[in-house]
Tab-separated table of C-alpha atoms and ligand atoms in Angstrom:
chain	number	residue	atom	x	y	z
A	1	UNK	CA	20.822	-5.641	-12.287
A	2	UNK	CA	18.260	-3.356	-11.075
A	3	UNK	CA	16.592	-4.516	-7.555
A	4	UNK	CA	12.770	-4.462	-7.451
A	5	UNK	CA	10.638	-4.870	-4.587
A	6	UNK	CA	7.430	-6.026	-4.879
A	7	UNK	CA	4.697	-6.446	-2.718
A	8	UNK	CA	3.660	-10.132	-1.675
A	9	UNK	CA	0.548	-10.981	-2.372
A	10	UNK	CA	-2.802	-10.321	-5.045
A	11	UNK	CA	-1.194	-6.753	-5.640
A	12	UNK	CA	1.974	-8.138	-6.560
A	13	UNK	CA	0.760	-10.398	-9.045
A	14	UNK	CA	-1.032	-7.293	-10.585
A	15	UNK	CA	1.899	-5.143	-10.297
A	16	UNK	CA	4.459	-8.047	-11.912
A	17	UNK	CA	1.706	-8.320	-14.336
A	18	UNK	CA	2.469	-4.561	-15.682
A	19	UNK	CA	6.194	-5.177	-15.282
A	20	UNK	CA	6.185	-7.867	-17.612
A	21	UNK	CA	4.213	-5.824	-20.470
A	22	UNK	CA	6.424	-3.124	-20.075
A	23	UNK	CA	9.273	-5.697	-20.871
A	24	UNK	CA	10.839	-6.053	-17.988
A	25	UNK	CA	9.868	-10.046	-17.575
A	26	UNK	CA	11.294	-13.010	-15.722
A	27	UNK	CA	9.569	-15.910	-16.662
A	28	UNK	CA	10.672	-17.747	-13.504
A	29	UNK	CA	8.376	-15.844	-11.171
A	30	UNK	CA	5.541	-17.642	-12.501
A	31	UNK	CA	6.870	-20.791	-11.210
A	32	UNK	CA	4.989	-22.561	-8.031
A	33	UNK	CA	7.510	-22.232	-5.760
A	34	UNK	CA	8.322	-20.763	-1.975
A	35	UNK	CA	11.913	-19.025	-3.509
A	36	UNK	CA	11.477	-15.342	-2.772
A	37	UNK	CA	14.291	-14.111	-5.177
A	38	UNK	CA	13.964	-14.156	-9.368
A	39	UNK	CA	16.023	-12.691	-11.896
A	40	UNK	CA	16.713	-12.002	-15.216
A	41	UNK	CA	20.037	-11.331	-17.012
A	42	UNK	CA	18.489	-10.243	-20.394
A	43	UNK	CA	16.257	-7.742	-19.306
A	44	UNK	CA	18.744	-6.590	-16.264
A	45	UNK	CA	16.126	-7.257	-13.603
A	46	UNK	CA	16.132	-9.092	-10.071
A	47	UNK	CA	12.486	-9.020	-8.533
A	48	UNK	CA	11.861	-10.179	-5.156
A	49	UNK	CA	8.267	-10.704	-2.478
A	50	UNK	CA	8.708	-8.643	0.003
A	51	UNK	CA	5.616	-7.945	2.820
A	52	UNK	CA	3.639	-4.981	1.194
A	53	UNK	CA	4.375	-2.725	4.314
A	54	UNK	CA	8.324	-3.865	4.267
A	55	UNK	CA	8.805	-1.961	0.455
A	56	UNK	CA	9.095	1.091	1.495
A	57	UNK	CA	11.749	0.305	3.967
A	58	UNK	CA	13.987	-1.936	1.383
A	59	UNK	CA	13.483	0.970	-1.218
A	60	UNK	CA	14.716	3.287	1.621
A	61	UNK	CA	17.770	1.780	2.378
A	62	UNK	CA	18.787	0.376	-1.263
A	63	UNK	CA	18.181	-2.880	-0.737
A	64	UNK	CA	15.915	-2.276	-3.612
A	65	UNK	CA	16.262	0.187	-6.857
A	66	UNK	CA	12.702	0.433	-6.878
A	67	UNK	CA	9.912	-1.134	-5.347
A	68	UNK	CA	5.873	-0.877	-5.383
A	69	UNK	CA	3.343	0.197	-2.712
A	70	UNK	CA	0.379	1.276	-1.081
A	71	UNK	CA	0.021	4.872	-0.907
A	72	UNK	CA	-1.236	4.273	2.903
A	73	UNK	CA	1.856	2.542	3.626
A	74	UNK	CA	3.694	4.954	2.246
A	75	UNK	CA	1.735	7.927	4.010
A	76	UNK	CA	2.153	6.070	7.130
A	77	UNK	CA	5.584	5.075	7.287
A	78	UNK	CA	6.356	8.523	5.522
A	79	UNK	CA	9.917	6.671	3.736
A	80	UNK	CA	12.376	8.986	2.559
A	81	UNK	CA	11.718	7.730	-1.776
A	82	UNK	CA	10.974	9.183	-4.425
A	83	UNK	CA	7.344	8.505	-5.514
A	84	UNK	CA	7.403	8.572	-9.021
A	85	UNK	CA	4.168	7.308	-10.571
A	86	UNK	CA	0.552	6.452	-9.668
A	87	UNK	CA	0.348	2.731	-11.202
A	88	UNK	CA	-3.751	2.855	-10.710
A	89	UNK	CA	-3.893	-0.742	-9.009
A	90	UNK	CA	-4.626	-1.797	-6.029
A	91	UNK	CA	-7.788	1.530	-5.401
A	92	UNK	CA	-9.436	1.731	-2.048
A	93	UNK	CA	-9.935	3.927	0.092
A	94	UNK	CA	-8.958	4.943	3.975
A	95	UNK	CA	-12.183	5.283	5.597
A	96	UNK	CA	-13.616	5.814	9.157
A	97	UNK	CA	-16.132	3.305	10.280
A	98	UNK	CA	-18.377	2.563	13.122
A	99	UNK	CA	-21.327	0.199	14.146
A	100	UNK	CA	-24.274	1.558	11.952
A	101	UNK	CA	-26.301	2.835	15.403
A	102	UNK	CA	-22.997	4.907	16.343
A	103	UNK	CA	-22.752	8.860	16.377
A	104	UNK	CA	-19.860	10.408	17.588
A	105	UNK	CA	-21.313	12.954	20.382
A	106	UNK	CA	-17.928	14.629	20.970
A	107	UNK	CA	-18.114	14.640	24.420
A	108	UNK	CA	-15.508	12.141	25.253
A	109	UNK	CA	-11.984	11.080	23.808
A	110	UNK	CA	-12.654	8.512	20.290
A	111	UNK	CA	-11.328	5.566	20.747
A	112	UNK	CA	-9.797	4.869	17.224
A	113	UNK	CA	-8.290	1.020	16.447
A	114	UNK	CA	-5.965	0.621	13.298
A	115	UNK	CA	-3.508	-0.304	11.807
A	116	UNK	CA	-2.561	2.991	10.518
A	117	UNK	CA	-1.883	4.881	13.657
A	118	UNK	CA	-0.037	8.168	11.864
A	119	UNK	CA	-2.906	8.063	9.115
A	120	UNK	CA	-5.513	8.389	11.963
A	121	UNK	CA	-3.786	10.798	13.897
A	122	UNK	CA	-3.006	13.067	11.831
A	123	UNK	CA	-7.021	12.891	10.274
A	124	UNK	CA	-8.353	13.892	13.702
A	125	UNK	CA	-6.056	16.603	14.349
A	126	UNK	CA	-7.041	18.165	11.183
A	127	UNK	CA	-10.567	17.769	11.935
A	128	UNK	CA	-9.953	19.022	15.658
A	129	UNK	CA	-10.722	15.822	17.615
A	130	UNK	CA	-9.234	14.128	20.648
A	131	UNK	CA	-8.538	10.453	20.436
A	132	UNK	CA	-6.467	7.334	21.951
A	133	UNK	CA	-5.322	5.715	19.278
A	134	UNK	CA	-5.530	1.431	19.829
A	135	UNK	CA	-2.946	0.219	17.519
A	136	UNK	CA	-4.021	-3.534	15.884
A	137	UNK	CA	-2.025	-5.776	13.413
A	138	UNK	CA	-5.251	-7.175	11.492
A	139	UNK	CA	-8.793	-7.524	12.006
A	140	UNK	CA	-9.525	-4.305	12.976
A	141	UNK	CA	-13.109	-4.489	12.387
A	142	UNK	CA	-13.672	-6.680	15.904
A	143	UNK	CA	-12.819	-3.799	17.545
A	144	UNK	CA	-16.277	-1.419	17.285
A	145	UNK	CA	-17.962	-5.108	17.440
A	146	UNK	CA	-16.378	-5.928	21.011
A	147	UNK	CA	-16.177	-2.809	22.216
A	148	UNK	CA	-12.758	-2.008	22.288
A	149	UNK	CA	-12.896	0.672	20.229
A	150	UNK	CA	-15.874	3.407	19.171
A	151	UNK	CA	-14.645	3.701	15.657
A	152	UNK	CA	-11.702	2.260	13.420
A	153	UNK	CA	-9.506	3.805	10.123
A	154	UNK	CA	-8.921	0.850	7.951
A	155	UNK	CA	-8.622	0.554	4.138
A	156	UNK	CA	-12.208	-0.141	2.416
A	157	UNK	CA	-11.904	-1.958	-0.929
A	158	UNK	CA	-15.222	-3.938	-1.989
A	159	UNK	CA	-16.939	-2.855	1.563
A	160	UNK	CA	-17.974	-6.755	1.890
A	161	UNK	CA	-15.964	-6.692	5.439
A	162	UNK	CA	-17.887	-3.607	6.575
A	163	UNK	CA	-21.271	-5.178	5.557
A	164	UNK	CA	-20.710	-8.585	6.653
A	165	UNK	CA	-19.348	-7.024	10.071
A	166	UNK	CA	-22.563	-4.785	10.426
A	167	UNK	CA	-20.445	-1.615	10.004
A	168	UNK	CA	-20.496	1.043	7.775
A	169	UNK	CA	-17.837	4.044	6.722
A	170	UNK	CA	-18.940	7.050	8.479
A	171	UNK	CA	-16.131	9.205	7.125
A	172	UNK	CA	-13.672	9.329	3.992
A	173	UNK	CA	-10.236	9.885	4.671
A	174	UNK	CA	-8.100	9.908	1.487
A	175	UNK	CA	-8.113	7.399	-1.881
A	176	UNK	CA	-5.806	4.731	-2.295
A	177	UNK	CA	-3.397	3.124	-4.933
A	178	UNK	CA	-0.380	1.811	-5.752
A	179	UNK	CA	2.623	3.578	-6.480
A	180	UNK	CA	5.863	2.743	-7.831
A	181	UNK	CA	8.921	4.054	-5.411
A	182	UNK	CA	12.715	5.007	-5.986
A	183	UNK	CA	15.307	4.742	-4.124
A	184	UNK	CA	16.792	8.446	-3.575
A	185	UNK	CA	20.905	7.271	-5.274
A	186	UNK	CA	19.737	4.492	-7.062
A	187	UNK	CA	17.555	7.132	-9.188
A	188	UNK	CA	20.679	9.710	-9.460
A	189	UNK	CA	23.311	6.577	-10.799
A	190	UNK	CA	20.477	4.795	-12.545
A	191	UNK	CA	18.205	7.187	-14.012
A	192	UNK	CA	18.156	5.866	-17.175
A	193	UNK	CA	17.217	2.353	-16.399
A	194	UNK	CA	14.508	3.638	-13.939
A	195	UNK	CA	13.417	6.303	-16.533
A	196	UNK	CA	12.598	3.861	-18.894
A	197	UNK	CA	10.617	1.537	-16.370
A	198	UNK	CA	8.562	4.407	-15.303
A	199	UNK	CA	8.207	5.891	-18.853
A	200	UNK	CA	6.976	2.402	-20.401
A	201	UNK	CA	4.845	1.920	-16.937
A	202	UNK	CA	2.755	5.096	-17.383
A	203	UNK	CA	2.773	4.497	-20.923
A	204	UNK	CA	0.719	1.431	-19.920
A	205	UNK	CA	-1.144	2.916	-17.061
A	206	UNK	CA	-2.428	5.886	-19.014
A	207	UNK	CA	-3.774	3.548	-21.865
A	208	UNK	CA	-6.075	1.793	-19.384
A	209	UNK	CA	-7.140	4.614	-17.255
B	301	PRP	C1	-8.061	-5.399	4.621
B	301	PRP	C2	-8.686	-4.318	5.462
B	301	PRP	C3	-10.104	-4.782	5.606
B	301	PRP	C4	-10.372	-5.494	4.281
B	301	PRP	C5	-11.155	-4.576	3.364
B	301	PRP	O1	-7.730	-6.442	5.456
B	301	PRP	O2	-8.014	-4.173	6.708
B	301	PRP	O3	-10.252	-5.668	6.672
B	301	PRP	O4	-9.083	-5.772	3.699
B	301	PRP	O5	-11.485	-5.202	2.167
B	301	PRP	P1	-12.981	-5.253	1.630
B	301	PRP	O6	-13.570	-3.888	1.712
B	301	PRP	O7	-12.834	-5.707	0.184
B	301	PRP	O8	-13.748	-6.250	2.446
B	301	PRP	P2	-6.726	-7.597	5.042
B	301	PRP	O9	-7.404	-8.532	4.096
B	301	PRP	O10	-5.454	-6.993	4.562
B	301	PRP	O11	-6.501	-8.391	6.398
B	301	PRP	P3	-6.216	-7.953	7.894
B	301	PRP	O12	-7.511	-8.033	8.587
B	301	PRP	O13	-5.245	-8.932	8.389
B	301	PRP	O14	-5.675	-6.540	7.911
């Protein structure tokens, strides 16, 4: 059985989606139901919801062959996996963003709110600015809006939070999409069970791109 982690949630539908038409199904994940485990003797696979930012650490420690995620989790939690394909799902983008009347003066130390605190970070030392970093779980654009922070780094996807927030993205960090992760052993002793996965996947992803 080869252990995949996928990410709970609108993505994971989309990602089990492409699992399936590469012909690794199991029929019983399309069940209504709260069970978090599914598998499937015939086609050798055991799929299971895990939180989208969790992946990276089942993949890490084997608890999963392969898994499925962001590429700003994975920048953020920086796993030690192999990233093996770009599945083209899930595109955003990692933005700055700031009430629409802010300009950053550079006079004093940005206050930044996310939830990606090593994304951030490492941004503004590249670009040479000092910040504090205000690390949130969710909601990130109240911060600007109360003033708790001057600016936040969140993921942008249809910009309808921005708008409706009166925000905008004042800066582009990086794009975003979903990639499909290995496990460093389980892709030495399984190679040729993952190979074909990620062979039939890109297969797939390359004919819709
Ligand atoms: C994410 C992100 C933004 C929103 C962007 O939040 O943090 O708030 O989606 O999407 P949009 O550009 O299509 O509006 P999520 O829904 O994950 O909830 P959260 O606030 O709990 O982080």
């Amino acid at each position: 059985m080869l252990n995949i982690a996928l990410p709970k949630g609108r993505l994971g539908e989309t990602v089990y989606d492409l699992f399936e038409r590469a012909g690794f199904d199991c029929p019983s994940i399309r069940e209504k139901s709260r069970k978090l485990i599914f598998e499937n003797e015939k086609t050798g696979v055991r799929f299971f919801w895990v939180k989208p930012s969790d992946v990276p650490i089942y993949v890490e420690r084997g608890a999963a062959d392969i898994g499925v995620a962001g590429k700003d989790i994975i920048l953020e939690y920086d796993p030690d996996v192999y990233e093996l394909l770009d599945l083209k799902l899930g595109k955003c983008r990692m933005a700055v963003a700031a009430k629409k009347d802010f300009h950053d003066e550079n006079v004093k130390t940005l206050r930044v709110a996310t939830k990606f605190p090593n994304i951030a970070s490492s941004y503004y030392e590249r670009i040479g600015r000092d910040i504090d970093i205000i690390k949130l779980n969710g909601s990130i654009e109240l911060a600007p809006i109360l003033g708790l922070s001057d600016v936040i780094v969140d993921i942008v996807e249809t910009g309808t939070t921005l708008r409706e927030n009166d925000l905008e993205v004042k800066a582009e960090i990086l794009p975003i999409s979903a990639r499909l992760i290995a496990n460093k052993s389980s892709f030495r002793f399984a190679d040729k069970e993952i190979g074909r996965i990620a062979d039939k996947m890109k297969e797939l992803v390359t004919l819709n791109d």
